[in-house]
mmCIF file with all atom_site columns, C-alpha atoms in Angstrom:
data_model
loop_
_atom_site.group_PDB
_atom_site.id
_atom_site.type_symbol
_atom_site.label_atom_id
_atom_site.label_alt_id
_atom_site.label_comp_id
_atom_site.label_asym_id
_atom_site.label_entity_id
_atom_site.label_seq_id
_atom_site.pdbx_PDB_ins_code
_atom_site.Cartn_x
_atom_site.Cartn_y
_atom_site.Cartn_z
_atom_site.occupancy
_atom_site.B_iso_or_equiv
_atom_site.pdbx_formal_charge
_atom_site.auth_seq_id
_atom_site.auth_comp_id
_atom_site.auth_asym_id
_atom_site.auth_atom_id
_atom_site.pdbx_PDB_model_num
ATOM 1   C CA . GLY A 1 1   ? -82.640 -129.171 -7.833  1.00 0.00 ? 29  GLY A CA 1
ATOM 2   C CA . ALA A 1 2   ? -83.537 -127.310 -4.677  1.00 0.00 ? 30  ALA A CA 1
ATOM 3   C CA . VAL A 1 3   ? -86.203 -124.644 -5.071  1.00 0.00 ? 31  VAL A CA 1
ATOM 4   C CA . VAL A 1 4   ? -86.965 -121.687 -2.818  1.00 0.00 ? 32  VAL A CA 1
ATOM 5   C CA . SER A 1 5   ? -90.218 -119.833 -3.345  1.00 0.00 ? 33  SER A CA 1
ATOM 6   C CA . GLN A 1 6   ? -90.556 -116.254 -2.159  1.00 0.00 ? 34  GLN A CA 1
ATOM 7   C CA . HIS A 1 7   ? -93.830 -114.354 -1.956  1.00 0.00 ? 35  HIS A CA 1
ATOM 8   C CA . PRO A 1 8   ? -94.902 -111.734 -2.791  1.00 0.00 ? 36  PRO A CA 1
ATOM 9   C CA . SER A 1 9   ? -92.622 -110.745 -5.632  1.00 0.00 ? 37  SER A CA 1
ATOM 10  C CA . ARG A 1 10  ? -93.657 -107.150 -5.384  1.00 0.00 ? 38  ARG A CA 1
ATOM 11  C CA . VAL A 1 11  ? -95.502 -105.136 -2.726  1.00 0.00 ? 39  VAL A CA 1
ATOM 12  C CA . ILE A 1 12  ? -96.382 -101.502 -2.207  1.00 0.00 ? 40  ILE A CA 1
ATOM 13  C CA . CYS A 1 13  ? -97.417 -100.400 1.259   1.00 0.00 ? 41  CYS A CA 1
ATOM 14  C CA . LYS A 1 14  ? -98.182 -97.182  3.055   1.00 0.00 ? 42  LYS A CA 1
ATOM 15  C CA . SER A 1 15  ? -95.722 -95.684  5.476   1.00 0.00 ? 43  SER A CA 1
ATOM 16  C CA . GLY A 1 16  ? -96.329 -96.940  9.009   1.00 0.00 ? 44  GLY A CA 1
ATOM 17  C CA . THR A 1 17  ? -97.850 -100.271 8.019   1.00 0.00 ? 45  THR A CA 1
ATOM 18  C CA . SER A 1 18  ? -96.282 -103.724 8.268   1.00 0.00 ? 46  SER A CA 1
ATOM 19  C CA . VAL A 1 19  ? -95.465 -106.114 5.461   1.00 0.00 ? 47  VAL A CA 1
ATOM 20  C CA . LYS A 1 20  ? -94.822 -109.850 5.666   1.00 0.00 ? 48  LYS A CA 1
ATOM 21  C CA . ILE A 1 21  ? -92.627 -111.686 3.170   1.00 0.00 ? 49  ILE A CA 1
ATOM 22  C CA . GLU A 1 22  ? -92.666 -115.486 2.990   1.00 0.00 ? 50  GLU A CA 1
ATOM 23  C CA . CYS A 1 23  ? -89.839 -117.785 2.005   1.00 0.00 ? 51  CYS A CA 1
ATOM 24  C CA . ARG A 1 24  ? -90.512 -121.483 1.427   1.00 0.00 ? 52  ARG A CA 1
ATOM 25  C CA . SER A 1 25  ? -88.223 -124.356 0.599   1.00 0.00 ? 53  SER A CA 1
ATOM 26  C CA . LEU A 1 26  ? -90.335 -126.432 -1.760  1.00 0.00 ? 54  LEU A CA 1
ATOM 27  C CA . ASP A 1 27  ? -88.549 -129.746 -2.060  1.00 0.00 ? 55  ASP A CA 1
ATOM 28  C CA . PHE A 1 28  ? -86.215 -129.845 0.896   1.00 0.00 ? 56  PHE A CA 1
ATOM 29  C CA . GLN A 1 29  ? -86.133 -129.023 4.556   1.00 0.00 ? 57  GLN A CA 1
ATOM 30  C CA . ALA A 1 30  ? -84.173 -125.976 5.574   1.00 0.00 ? 58  ALA A CA 1
ATOM 31  C CA . THR A 1 31  ? -83.165 -125.620 9.200   1.00 0.00 ? 59  THR A CA 1
ATOM 32  C CA . THR A 1 32  ? -81.343 -122.435 8.285   1.00 0.00 ? 60  THR A CA 1
ATOM 33  C CA . MET A 1 33  ? -82.542 -119.649 6.061   1.00 0.00 ? 61  MET A CA 1
ATOM 34  C CA . PHE A 1 34  ? -81.027 -116.248 5.371   1.00 0.00 ? 62  PHE A CA 1
ATOM 35  C CA . TRP A 1 35  ? -82.500 -112.851 4.634   1.00 0.00 ? 63  TRP A CA 1
ATOM 36  C CA . TYR A 1 36  ? -80.702 -110.286 2.488   1.00 0.00 ? 64  TYR A CA 1
ATOM 37  C CA . ARG A 1 37  ? -81.474 -106.753 1.430   1.00 0.00 ? 65  ARG A CA 1
ATOM 38  C CA . GLN A 1 38  ? -80.306 -105.134 -1.772  1.00 0.00 ? 66  GLN A CA 1
ATOM 39  C CA . PHE A 1 39  ? -80.541 -101.429 -2.551  1.00 0.00 ? 67  PHE A CA 1
ATOM 40  C CA . PRO A 1 40  ? -80.415 -100.213 -6.174  1.00 0.00 ? 68  PRO A CA 1
ATOM 41  C CA . LYS A 1 41  ? -77.018 -100.614 -7.830  1.00 0.00 ? 69  LYS A CA 1
ATOM 42  C CA . GLN A 1 42  ? -75.612 -102.248 -4.692  1.00 0.00 ? 70  GLN A CA 1
ATOM 43  C CA . SER A 1 43  ? -74.765 -105.779 -3.685  1.00 0.00 ? 71  SER A CA 1
ATOM 44  C CA . LEU A 1 44  ? -76.712 -108.063 -1.388  1.00 0.00 ? 72  LEU A CA 1
ATOM 45  C CA . MET A 1 45  ? -76.271 -107.407 2.314   1.00 0.00 ? 73  MET A CA 1
ATOM 46  C CA . LEU A 1 46  ? -76.999 -110.169 4.798   1.00 0.00 ? 74  LEU A CA 1
ATOM 47  C CA . MET A 1 47  ? -79.587 -109.015 7.317   1.00 0.00 ? 75  MET A CA 1
ATOM 48  C CA . ALA A 1 48  ? -80.178 -112.065 9.469   1.00 0.00 ? 76  ALA A CA 1
ATOM 49  C CA . THR A 1 49  ? -79.910 -115.802 9.804   1.00 0.00 ? 77  THR A CA 1
ATOM 50  C CA . SER A 1 50  ? -83.133 -117.600 10.547  1.00 0.00 ? 78  SER A CA 1
ATOM 51  C CA . ASN A 1 51  ? -82.953 -120.868 12.469  1.00 0.00 ? 79  ASN A CA 1
ATOM 52  C CA . GLU A 1 52  ? -85.901 -123.227 12.727  1.00 0.00 ? 80  GLU A CA 1
ATOM 53  C CA . GLY A 1 53  ? -87.295 -123.313 16.232  1.00 0.00 ? 81  GLY A CA 1
ATOM 54  C CA . SER A 1 54  ? -85.001 -120.662 17.661  1.00 0.00 ? 82  SER A CA 1
ATOM 55  C CA . LYS A 1 55  ? -84.385 -116.948 17.532  1.00 0.00 ? 83  LYS A CA 1
ATOM 56  C CA . ALA A 1 56  ? -82.910 -115.347 14.466  1.00 0.00 ? 84  ALA A CA 1
ATOM 57  C CA . THR A 1 57  ? -79.408 -113.948 14.493  1.00 0.00 ? 85  THR A CA 1
ATOM 58  C CA . TYR A 1 58  ? -79.199 -110.401 13.174  1.00 0.00 ? 86  TYR A CA 1
ATOM 59  C CA . GLU A 1 59  ? -76.225 -108.726 11.540  1.00 0.00 ? 87  GLU A CA 1
ATOM 60  C CA . GLN A 1 60  ? -74.789 -105.627 13.112  1.00 0.00 ? 88  GLN A CA 1
ATOM 61  C CA . GLY A 1 61  ? -76.906 -102.581 12.417  1.00 0.00 ? 89  GLY A CA 1
ATOM 62  C CA . VAL A 1 62  ? -80.094 -104.479 11.605  1.00 0.00 ? 90  VAL A CA 1
ATOM 63  C CA . GLU A 1 63  ? -82.922 -103.713 14.020  1.00 0.00 ? 91  GLU A CA 1
ATOM 64  C CA . LYS A 1 64  ? -84.458 -106.948 15.246  1.00 0.00 ? 92  LYS A CA 1
ATOM 65  C CA . ASP A 1 65  ? -87.625 -105.205 16.435  1.00 0.00 ? 93  ASP A CA 1
ATOM 66  C CA . LYS A 1 66  ? -88.184 -103.724 13.015  1.00 0.00 ? 94  LYS A CA 1
ATOM 67  C CA . PHE A 1 67  ? -87.406 -106.806 10.956  1.00 0.00 ? 95  PHE A CA 1
ATOM 68  C CA . LEU A 1 68  ? -89.218 -109.677 12.656  1.00 0.00 ? 96  LEU A CA 1
ATOM 69  C CA . ILE A 1 69  ? -88.207 -113.127 11.540  1.00 0.00 ? 97  ILE A CA 1
ATOM 70  C CA . ASN A 1 70  ? -90.145 -116.292 12.238  1.00 0.00 ? 98  ASN A CA 1
ATOM 71  C CA . HIS A 1 71  ? -88.965 -119.761 11.232  1.00 0.00 ? 99  HIS A CA 1
ATOM 72  C CA . ALA A 1 72  ? -91.665 -121.942 12.693  1.00 0.00 ? 100 ALA A CA 1
ATOM 73  C CA . SER A 1 73  ? -91.268 -124.906 10.363  1.00 0.00 ? 101 SER A CA 1
ATOM 74  C CA . LEU A 1 74  ? -88.543 -126.598 8.373   1.00 0.00 ? 102 LEU A CA 1
ATOM 75  C CA . THR A 1 75  ? -89.901 -125.196 5.122   1.00 0.00 ? 103 THR A CA 1
ATOM 76  C CA . LEU A 1 76  ? -91.045 -121.680 5.966   1.00 0.00 ? 104 LEU A CA 1
ATOM 77  C CA . SER A 1 77  ? -89.402 -118.503 7.182   1.00 0.00 ? 105 SER A CA 1
ATOM 78  C CA . THR A 1 78  ? -91.114 -115.137 7.235   1.00 0.00 ? 106 THR A CA 1
ATOM 79  C CA . LEU A 1 79  ? -89.744 -111.617 7.413   1.00 0.00 ? 107 LEU A CA 1
ATOM 80  C CA . THR A 1 80  ? -92.062 -108.903 8.663   1.00 0.00 ? 108 THR A CA 1
ATOM 81  C CA . VAL A 1 81  ? -91.049 -105.309 8.099   1.00 0.00 ? 109 VAL A CA 1
ATOM 82  C CA . THR A 1 82  ? -92.842 -103.441 10.866  1.00 0.00 ? 110 THR A CA 1
ATOM 83  C CA . SER A 1 83  ? -93.819 -99.766  10.720  1.00 0.00 ? 111 SER A CA 1
ATOM 84  C CA . ALA A 1 84  ? -92.307 -99.507  7.277   1.00 0.00 ? 112 ALA A CA 1
ATOM 85  C CA . HIS A 1 85  ? -90.878 -96.214  6.079   1.00 0.00 ? 113 HIS A CA 1
ATOM 86  C CA . PRO A 1 86  ? -89.718 -95.107  2.625   1.00 0.00 ? 114 PRO A CA 1
ATOM 87  C CA . GLU A 1 87  ? -86.090 -95.826  3.539   1.00 0.00 ? 115 GLU A CA 1
ATOM 88  C CA . ASP A 1 88  ? -87.073 -99.506  3.972   1.00 0.00 ? 116 ASP A CA 1
ATOM 89  C CA . SER A 1 89  ? -87.910 -99.667  0.278   1.00 0.00 ? 117 SER A CA 1
ATOM 90  C CA . SER A 1 90  ? -85.554 -102.264 -1.117  1.00 0.00 ? 118 SER A CA 1
ATOM 91  C CA . PHE A 1 91  ? -85.233 -105.681 -2.743  1.00 0.00 ? 119 PHE A CA 1
ATOM 92  C CA . TYR A 1 92  ? -85.460 -108.387 -0.083  1.00 0.00 ? 120 TYR A CA 1
ATOM 93  C CA . ILE A 1 93  ? -84.111 -111.829 -0.912  1.00 0.00 ? 121 ILE A CA 1
ATOM 94  C CA . CYS A 1 94  ? -84.202 -115.030 1.087   1.00 0.00 ? 122 CYS A CA 1
ATOM 95  C CA . SER A 1 95  ? -81.904 -118.006 0.819   1.00 0.00 ? 123 SER A CA 1
ATOM 96  C CA . ALA A 1 96  ? -81.881 -121.491 2.239   1.00 0.00 ? 124 ALA A CA 1
ATOM 97  C CA . ARG A 1 97  ? -79.186 -124.074 2.691   1.00 0.00 ? 125 ARG A CA 1
ATOM 98  C CA . ASP A 1 98  ? -80.193 -127.294 1.030   1.00 0.00 ? 126 ASP A CA 1
ATOM 99  C CA . GLN A 1 99  ? -79.309 -130.733 2.261   1.00 0.00 ? 127 GLN A CA 1
ATOM 100 C CA . ALA A 1 100 ? -76.082 -130.788 0.268   1.00 0.00 ? 128 ALA A CA 1
ATOM 101 C CA . GLY A 1 101 ? -75.010 -127.584 1.965   1.00 0.00 ? 129 GLY A CA 1
ATOM 102 C CA . GLY A 1 102 ? -75.474 -125.341 -1.047  1.00 0.00 ? 130 GLY A CA 1
ATOM 103 C CA . TYR A 1 103 ? -77.349 -122.051 -1.068  1.00 0.00 ? 131 TYR A CA 1
ATOM 104 C CA . THR A 1 104 ? -80.552 -121.619 -3.042  1.00 0.00 ? 132 THR A CA 1
ATOM 105 C CA . PHE A 1 105 ? -82.085 -118.177 -3.370  1.00 0.00 ? 133 PHE A CA 1
ATOM 106 C CA . GLY A 1 106 ? -85.640 -116.980 -3.716  1.00 0.00 ? 134 GLY A CA 1
ATOM 107 C CA . SER A 1 107 ? -86.627 -114.700 -6.566  1.00 0.00 ? 135 SER A CA 1
ATOM 108 C CA . GLY A 1 108 ? -86.807 -111.666 -4.289  1.00 0.00 ? 136 GLY A CA 1
ATOM 109 C CA . THR A 1 109 ? -89.463 -109.216 -3.100  1.00 0.00 ? 137 THR A CA 1
ATOM 110 C CA . ARG A 1 110 ? -89.485 -105.636 -4.293  1.00 0.00 ? 138 ARG A CA 1
ATOM 111 C CA . LEU A 1 111 ? -90.842 -103.541 -1.410  1.00 0.00 ? 139 LEU A CA 1
ATOM 112 C CA . THR A 1 112 ? -91.915 -99.965  -2.061  1.00 0.00 ? 140 THR A CA 1
ATOM 113 C CA . VAL A 1 113 ? -93.086 -97.889  0.884   1.00 0.00 ? 141 VAL A CA 1
ATOM 114 C CA . VAL A 1 114 ? -95.062 -94.777  -0.065  1.00 0.00 ? 142 VAL A CA 1
ATOM 115 C CA . ASP B 2 1   ? -65.055 -114.750 5.163   1.00 0.00 ? 707 ASP B CA 1
ATOM 116 C CA . ALA B 2 2   ? -62.014 -113.932 3.053   1.00 0.00 ? 708 ALA B CA 1
ATOM 117 C CA . LYS B 2 3   ? -62.463 -111.144 0.526   1.00 0.00 ? 709 LYS B CA 1
ATOM 118 C CA . THR B 2 4   ? -62.479 -111.448 -3.230  1.00 0.00 ? 710 THR B CA 1
ATOM 119 C CA . THR B 2 5   ? -61.612 -108.917 -5.913  1.00 0.00 ? 711 THR B CA 1
ATOM 120 C CA . GLN B 2 6   ? -63.354 -108.831 -9.267  1.00 0.00 ? 712 GLN B CA 1
ATOM 121 C CA . PRO B 2 7   ? -63.393 -106.328 -12.141 1.00 0.00 ? 713 PRO B CA 1
ATOM 122 C CA . ASN B 2 8   ? -66.414 -104.043 -11.996 1.00 0.00 ? 714 ASN B CA 1
ATOM 123 C CA . SER B 2 9   ? -67.524 -104.884 -15.502 1.00 0.00 ? 715 SER B CA 1
ATOM 124 C CA . MET B 2 10  ? -66.609 -106.882 -18.571 1.00 0.00 ? 716 MET B CA 1
ATOM 125 C CA . GLU B 2 11  ? -67.929 -106.924 -22.072 1.00 0.00 ? 717 GLU B CA 1
ATOM 126 C CA . SER B 2 12  ? -68.032 -109.781 -24.525 1.00 0.00 ? 718 SER B CA 1
ATOM 127 C CA . ASN B 2 13  ? -69.633 -110.703 -27.791 1.00 0.00 ? 719 ASN B CA 1
ATOM 128 C CA . GLU B 2 14  ? -72.380 -113.236 -28.146 1.00 0.00 ? 720 GLU B CA 1
ATOM 129 C CA . GLU B 2 15  ? -71.264 -116.803 -28.880 1.00 0.00 ? 721 GLU B CA 1
ATOM 130 C CA . GLU B 2 16  ? -67.710 -116.107 -27.733 1.00 0.00 ? 722 GLU B CA 1
ATOM 131 C CA . PRO B 2 17  ? -66.063 -117.499 -24.606 1.00 0.00 ? 723 PRO B CA 1
ATOM 132 C CA . VAL B 2 18  ? -65.936 -115.319 -21.517 1.00 0.00 ? 724 VAL B CA 1
ATOM 133 C CA . HIS B 2 19  ? -63.323 -115.528 -18.795 1.00 0.00 ? 725 HIS B CA 1
ATOM 134 C CA . LEU B 2 20  ? -64.298 -113.832 -15.542 1.00 0.00 ? 726 LEU B CA 1
ATOM 135 C CA . PRO B 2 21  ? -61.390 -113.473 -13.111 1.00 0.00 ? 727 PRO B CA 1
ATOM 136 C CA . CYS B 2 22  ? -61.462 -113.429 -9.341  1.00 0.00 ? 728 CYS B CA 1
ATOM 137 C CA . ASN B 2 23  ? -58.599 -112.799 -6.947  1.00 0.00 ? 729 ASN B CA 1
ATOM 138 C CA . HIS B 2 24  ? -58.716 -114.216 -3.454  1.00 0.00 ? 730 HIS B CA 1
ATOM 139 C CA . SER B 2 25  ? -55.194 -113.972 -2.127  1.00 0.00 ? 731 SER B CA 1
ATOM 140 C CA . THR B 2 26  ? -56.216 -114.488 1.521   1.00 0.00 ? 732 THR B CA 1
ATOM 141 C CA . ILE B 2 27  ? -58.165 -117.669 0.899   1.00 0.00 ? 733 ILE B CA 1
ATOM 142 C CA . SER B 2 28  ? -57.875 -120.245 3.671   1.00 0.00 ? 734 SER B CA 1
ATOM 143 C CA . GLY B 2 29  ? -57.447 -123.964 3.233   1.00 0.00 ? 735 GLY B CA 1
ATOM 144 C CA . THR B 2 30  ? -61.096 -124.692 4.028   1.00 0.00 ? 736 THR B CA 1
ATOM 145 C CA . ASP B 2 31  ? -62.605 -121.998 1.811   1.00 0.00 ? 737 ASP B CA 1
ATOM 146 C CA . TYR B 2 32  ? -64.649 -123.170 -1.126  1.00 0.00 ? 738 TYR B CA 1
ATOM 147 C CA . ILE B 2 33  ? -64.877 -120.872 -4.161  1.00 0.00 ? 739 ILE B CA 1
ATOM 148 C CA . HIS B 2 34  ? -68.462 -120.228 -5.186  1.00 0.00 ? 740 HIS B CA 1
ATOM 149 C CA . TRP B 2 35  ? -69.827 -118.397 -8.192  1.00 0.00 ? 741 TRP B CA 1
ATOM 150 C CA . TYR B 2 36  ? -73.329 -117.030 -8.333  1.00 0.00 ? 742 TYR B CA 1
ATOM 151 C CA . ARG B 2 37  ? -74.937 -114.762 -10.864 1.00 0.00 ? 743 ARG B CA 1
ATOM 152 C CA . GLN B 2 38  ? -77.812 -112.351 -10.567 1.00 0.00 ? 744 GLN B CA 1
ATOM 153 C CA . LEU B 2 39  ? -80.024 -111.278 -13.425 1.00 0.00 ? 745 LEU B CA 1
ATOM 154 C CA . PRO B 2 40  ? -81.850 -107.951 -13.070 1.00 0.00 ? 746 PRO B CA 1
ATOM 155 C CA . SER B 2 41  ? -84.622 -108.008 -10.458 1.00 0.00 ? 747 SER B CA 1
ATOM 156 C CA . GLN B 2 42  ? -84.002 -111.643 -9.572  1.00 0.00 ? 748 GLN B CA 1
ATOM 157 C CA . GLY B 2 43  ? -82.358 -113.519 -6.746  1.00 0.00 ? 749 GLY B CA 1
ATOM 158 C CA . PRO B 2 44  ? -78.853 -114.912 -7.246  1.00 0.00 ? 750 PRO B CA 1
ATOM 159 C CA . GLU B 2 45  ? -78.499 -118.188 -9.095  1.00 0.00 ? 751 GLU B CA 1
ATOM 160 C CA . TYR B 2 46  ? -75.851 -120.816 -8.348  1.00 0.00 ? 752 TYR B CA 1
ATOM 161 C CA . VAL B 2 47  ? -73.338 -121.267 -11.140 1.00 0.00 ? 753 VAL B CA 1
ATOM 162 C CA . ILE B 2 48  ? -70.513 -123.457 -9.897  1.00 0.00 ? 754 ILE B CA 1
ATOM 163 C CA . HIS B 2 49  ? -68.238 -124.098 -6.952  1.00 0.00 ? 755 HIS B CA 1
ATOM 164 C CA . GLY B 2 50  ? -64.892 -125.764 -6.296  1.00 0.00 ? 756 GLY B CA 1
ATOM 165 C CA . LEU B 2 51  ? -62.169 -126.303 -3.741  1.00 0.00 ? 757 LEU B CA 1
ATOM 166 C CA . THR B 2 52  ? -58.892 -127.161 -5.484  1.00 0.00 ? 758 THR B CA 1
ATOM 167 C CA . SER B 2 53  ? -59.519 -128.926 -8.777  1.00 0.00 ? 759 SER B CA 1
ATOM 168 C CA . ASN B 2 54  ? -61.012 -127.415 -11.886 1.00 0.00 ? 760 ASN B CA 1
ATOM 169 C CA . VAL B 2 55  ? -64.731 -128.057 -12.198 1.00 0.00 ? 761 VAL B CA 1
ATOM 170 C CA . ASN B 2 56  ? -67.116 -128.316 -15.114 1.00 0.00 ? 762 ASN B CA 1
ATOM 171 C CA . ASN B 2 57  ? -70.889 -128.317 -15.229 1.00 0.00 ? 763 ASN B CA 1
ATOM 172 C CA . ARG B 2 58  ? -73.540 -127.575 -17.802 1.00 0.00 ? 764 ARG B CA 1
ATOM 173 C CA . MET B 2 59  ? -73.398 -123.852 -17.133 1.00 0.00 ? 765 MET B CA 1
ATOM 174 C CA . ALA B 2 60  ? -69.701 -123.101 -16.878 1.00 0.00 ? 766 ALA B CA 1
ATOM 175 C CA . SER B 2 61  ? -66.202 -124.194 -15.973 1.00 0.00 ? 767 SER B CA 1
ATOM 176 C CA . LEU B 2 62  ? -64.185 -123.079 -12.986 1.00 0.00 ? 768 LEU B CA 1
ATOM 177 C CA . ALA B 2 63  ? -60.416 -122.913 -13.288 1.00 0.00 ? 769 ALA B CA 1
ATOM 178 C CA . ILE B 2 64  ? -58.630 -122.655 -9.951  1.00 0.00 ? 770 ILE B CA 1
ATOM 179 C CA . ALA B 2 65  ? -54.999 -121.569 -9.744  1.00 0.00 ? 771 ALA B CA 1
ATOM 180 C CA . GLU B 2 66  ? -52.601 -124.025 -8.195  1.00 0.00 ? 772 GLU B CA 1
ATOM 181 C CA . ASP B 2 67  ? -51.985 -121.727 -5.208  1.00 0.00 ? 773 ASP B CA 1
ATOM 182 C CA . ARG B 2 68  ? -55.759 -121.095 -4.995  1.00 0.00 ? 774 ARG B CA 1
ATOM 183 C CA . LYS B 2 69  ? -55.209 -117.358 -4.825  1.00 0.00 ? 775 LYS B CA 1
ATOM 184 C CA . SER B 2 70  ? -57.216 -116.769 -7.950  1.00 0.00 ? 776 SER B CA 1
ATOM 185 C CA . SER B 2 71  ? -59.844 -118.439 -10.063 1.00 0.00 ? 777 SER B CA 1
ATOM 186 C CA . THR B 2 72  ? -61.569 -117.909 -13.380 1.00 0.00 ? 778 THR B CA 1
ATOM 187 C CA . LEU B 2 73  ? -65.145 -118.592 -14.319 1.00 0.00 ? 779 LEU B CA 1
ATOM 188 C CA . ILE B 2 74  ? -65.409 -119.627 -17.940 1.00 0.00 ? 780 ILE B CA 1
ATOM 189 C CA . LEU B 2 75  ? -68.557 -119.344 -19.980 1.00 0.00 ? 781 LEU B CA 1
ATOM 190 C CA . HIS B 2 76  ? -67.742 -121.316 -23.084 1.00 0.00 ? 782 HIS B CA 1
ATOM 191 C CA . ARG B 2 77  ? -70.199 -119.664 -25.435 1.00 0.00 ? 783 ARG B CA 1
ATOM 192 C CA . ALA B 2 78  ? -71.901 -116.588 -24.049 1.00 0.00 ? 784 ALA B CA 1
ATOM 193 C CA . THR B 2 79  ? -75.487 -115.792 -24.944 1.00 0.00 ? 785 THR B CA 1
ATOM 194 C CA . LEU B 2 80  ? -77.530 -112.679 -24.277 1.00 0.00 ? 786 LEU B CA 1
ATOM 195 C CA . ARG B 2 81  ? -79.139 -114.534 -21.379 1.00 0.00 ? 787 ARG B CA 1
ATOM 196 C CA . ASP B 2 82  ? -75.760 -114.698 -19.656 1.00 0.00 ? 788 ASP B CA 1
ATOM 197 C CA . ALA B 2 83  ? -75.760 -110.931 -19.128 1.00 0.00 ? 789 ALA B CA 1
ATOM 198 C CA . ALA B 2 84  ? -75.791 -110.601 -15.352 1.00 0.00 ? 790 ALA B CA 1
ATOM 199 C CA . VAL B 2 85  ? -73.734 -109.655 -12.323 1.00 0.00 ? 791 VAL B CA 1
ATOM 200 C CA . TYR B 2 86  ? -71.377 -112.502 -11.444 1.00 0.00 ? 792 TYR B CA 1
ATOM 201 C CA . TYR B 2 87  ? -70.271 -112.890 -7.851  1.00 0.00 ? 793 TYR B CA 1
ATOM 202 C CA . CYS B 2 88  ? -67.206 -114.803 -6.720  1.00 0.00 ? 794 CYS B CA 1
ATOM 203 C CA . ILE B 2 89  ? -67.633 -115.746 -3.063  1.00 0.00 ? 795 ILE B CA 1
ATOM 204 C CA . LEU B 2 90  ? -65.546 -117.681 -0.579  1.00 0.00 ? 796 LEU B CA 1
ATOM 205 C CA . SER B 2 91  ? -67.300 -119.765 2.016   1.00 0.00 ? 797 SER B CA 1
ATOM 206 C CA . GLU B 2 92  ? -65.701 -121.976 4.618   1.00 0.00 ? 798 GLU B CA 1
ATOM 207 C CA . MET B 2 93  ? -68.004 -124.921 4.329   1.00 0.00 ? 799 MET B CA 1
ATOM 208 C CA . TYR B 2 94  ? -70.107 -126.220 1.512   1.00 0.00 ? 800 TYR B CA 1
ATOM 209 C CA . SER B 2 95  ? -71.485 -129.373 3.060   1.00 0.00 ? 801 SER B CA 1
ATOM 210 C CA . GLY B 2 96  ? -71.685 -130.580 6.579   1.00 0.00 ? 802 GLY B CA 1
ATOM 211 C CA . GLY B 2 97  ? -71.656 -128.170 9.471   1.00 0.00 ? 803 GLY B CA 1
ATOM 212 C CA . GLY B 2 98  ? -71.642 -124.385 9.432   1.00 0.00 ? 804 GLY B CA 1
ATOM 213 C CA . ALA B 2 99  ? -74.570 -122.107 8.750   1.00 0.00 ? 805 ALA B CA 1
ATOM 214 C CA . ASP B 2 100 ? -73.171 -118.756 7.716   1.00 0.00 ? 806 ASP B CA 1
ATOM 215 C CA . GLY B 2 101 ? -74.762 -116.581 5.088   1.00 0.00 ? 807 GLY B CA 1
ATOM 216 C CA . LEU B 2 102 ? -72.757 -115.656 2.035   1.00 0.00 ? 808 LEU B CA 1
ATOM 217 C CA . THR B 2 103 ? -70.861 -112.371 1.881   1.00 0.00 ? 809 THR B CA 1
ATOM 218 C CA . PHE B 2 104 ? -71.396 -110.741 -1.482  1.00 0.00 ? 810 PHE B CA 1
ATOM 219 C CA . GLY B 2 105 ? -68.919 -108.296 -2.979  1.00 0.00 ? 811 GLY B CA 1
ATOM 220 C CA . LYS B 2 106 ? -69.764 -105.989 -5.835  1.00 0.00 ? 812 LYS B CA 1
ATOM 221 C CA . GLY B 2 107 ? -69.311 -108.649 -8.480  1.00 0.00 ? 813 GLY B CA 1
ATOM 222 C CA . THR B 2 108 ? -68.626 -108.254 -12.183 1.00 0.00 ? 814 THR B CA 1
ATOM 223 C CA . HIS B 2 109 ? -71.298 -106.831 -14.424 1.00 0.00 ? 815 HIS B CA 1
ATOM 224 C CA . LEU B 2 110 ? -71.074 -108.893 -17.602 1.00 0.00 ? 816 LEU B CA 1
ATOM 225 C CA . ILE B 2 111 ? -72.350 -107.197 -20.726 1.00 0.00 ? 817 ILE B CA 1
ATOM 226 C CA . ILE B 2 112 ? -72.967 -109.305 -23.804 1.00 0.00 ? 818 ILE B CA 1
ATOM 227 C CA . GLN B 2 113 ? -73.037 -107.605 -27.170 1.00 0.00 ? 819 GLN B CA 1
ATOM 228 C CA . PRO B 2 114 ? -75.140 -109.216 -29.914 1.00 0.00 ? 820 PRO B CA 1
#
């Protein structure tokens, strides 16, 4: 089946620094990928839709200048959390639509900003 | 996307069947019913999906009411590894066009007792 690889699985960074999270579709091409955020004991919240070769579409309330998304190839989307602060600490999860139209999720990235 | 309603939590014993209900009274004719589950500290995992007819796969069965306003995910013989949060999600398109992210509710926290 379709596989989505997300890296790193866990990262700790200092407040004010930037962190990049990678999401790769391993055995299929994904023109559309999605980024979610999940706070403890809460459900996943869609942050943005990443489209290959074009600008990402952000959900209401998500700052596009803070969460930079790049989808430069059909198998890779990256999310960069810029000038991270403790309130950005969360579980970030990417997802890709496979060729059958289903959704495959990455294993998530636990970001801790200290 | 149309909303779904699920119980917050359910408890079952190991090796017994589990029936997880989902109400979706405002479902539209083009909405597919998806089920995903999320183990602790992992990304969601696809379980099953359907449109009108009941569906079976190696993981579970999906029973869809005739009026499509409710559905039930059936785990035929629960194991400890099935303990997870189960999400029932409606999405307009499964294959073909459309590139919307999934809208997650709070899901049902399934607890399996040994």
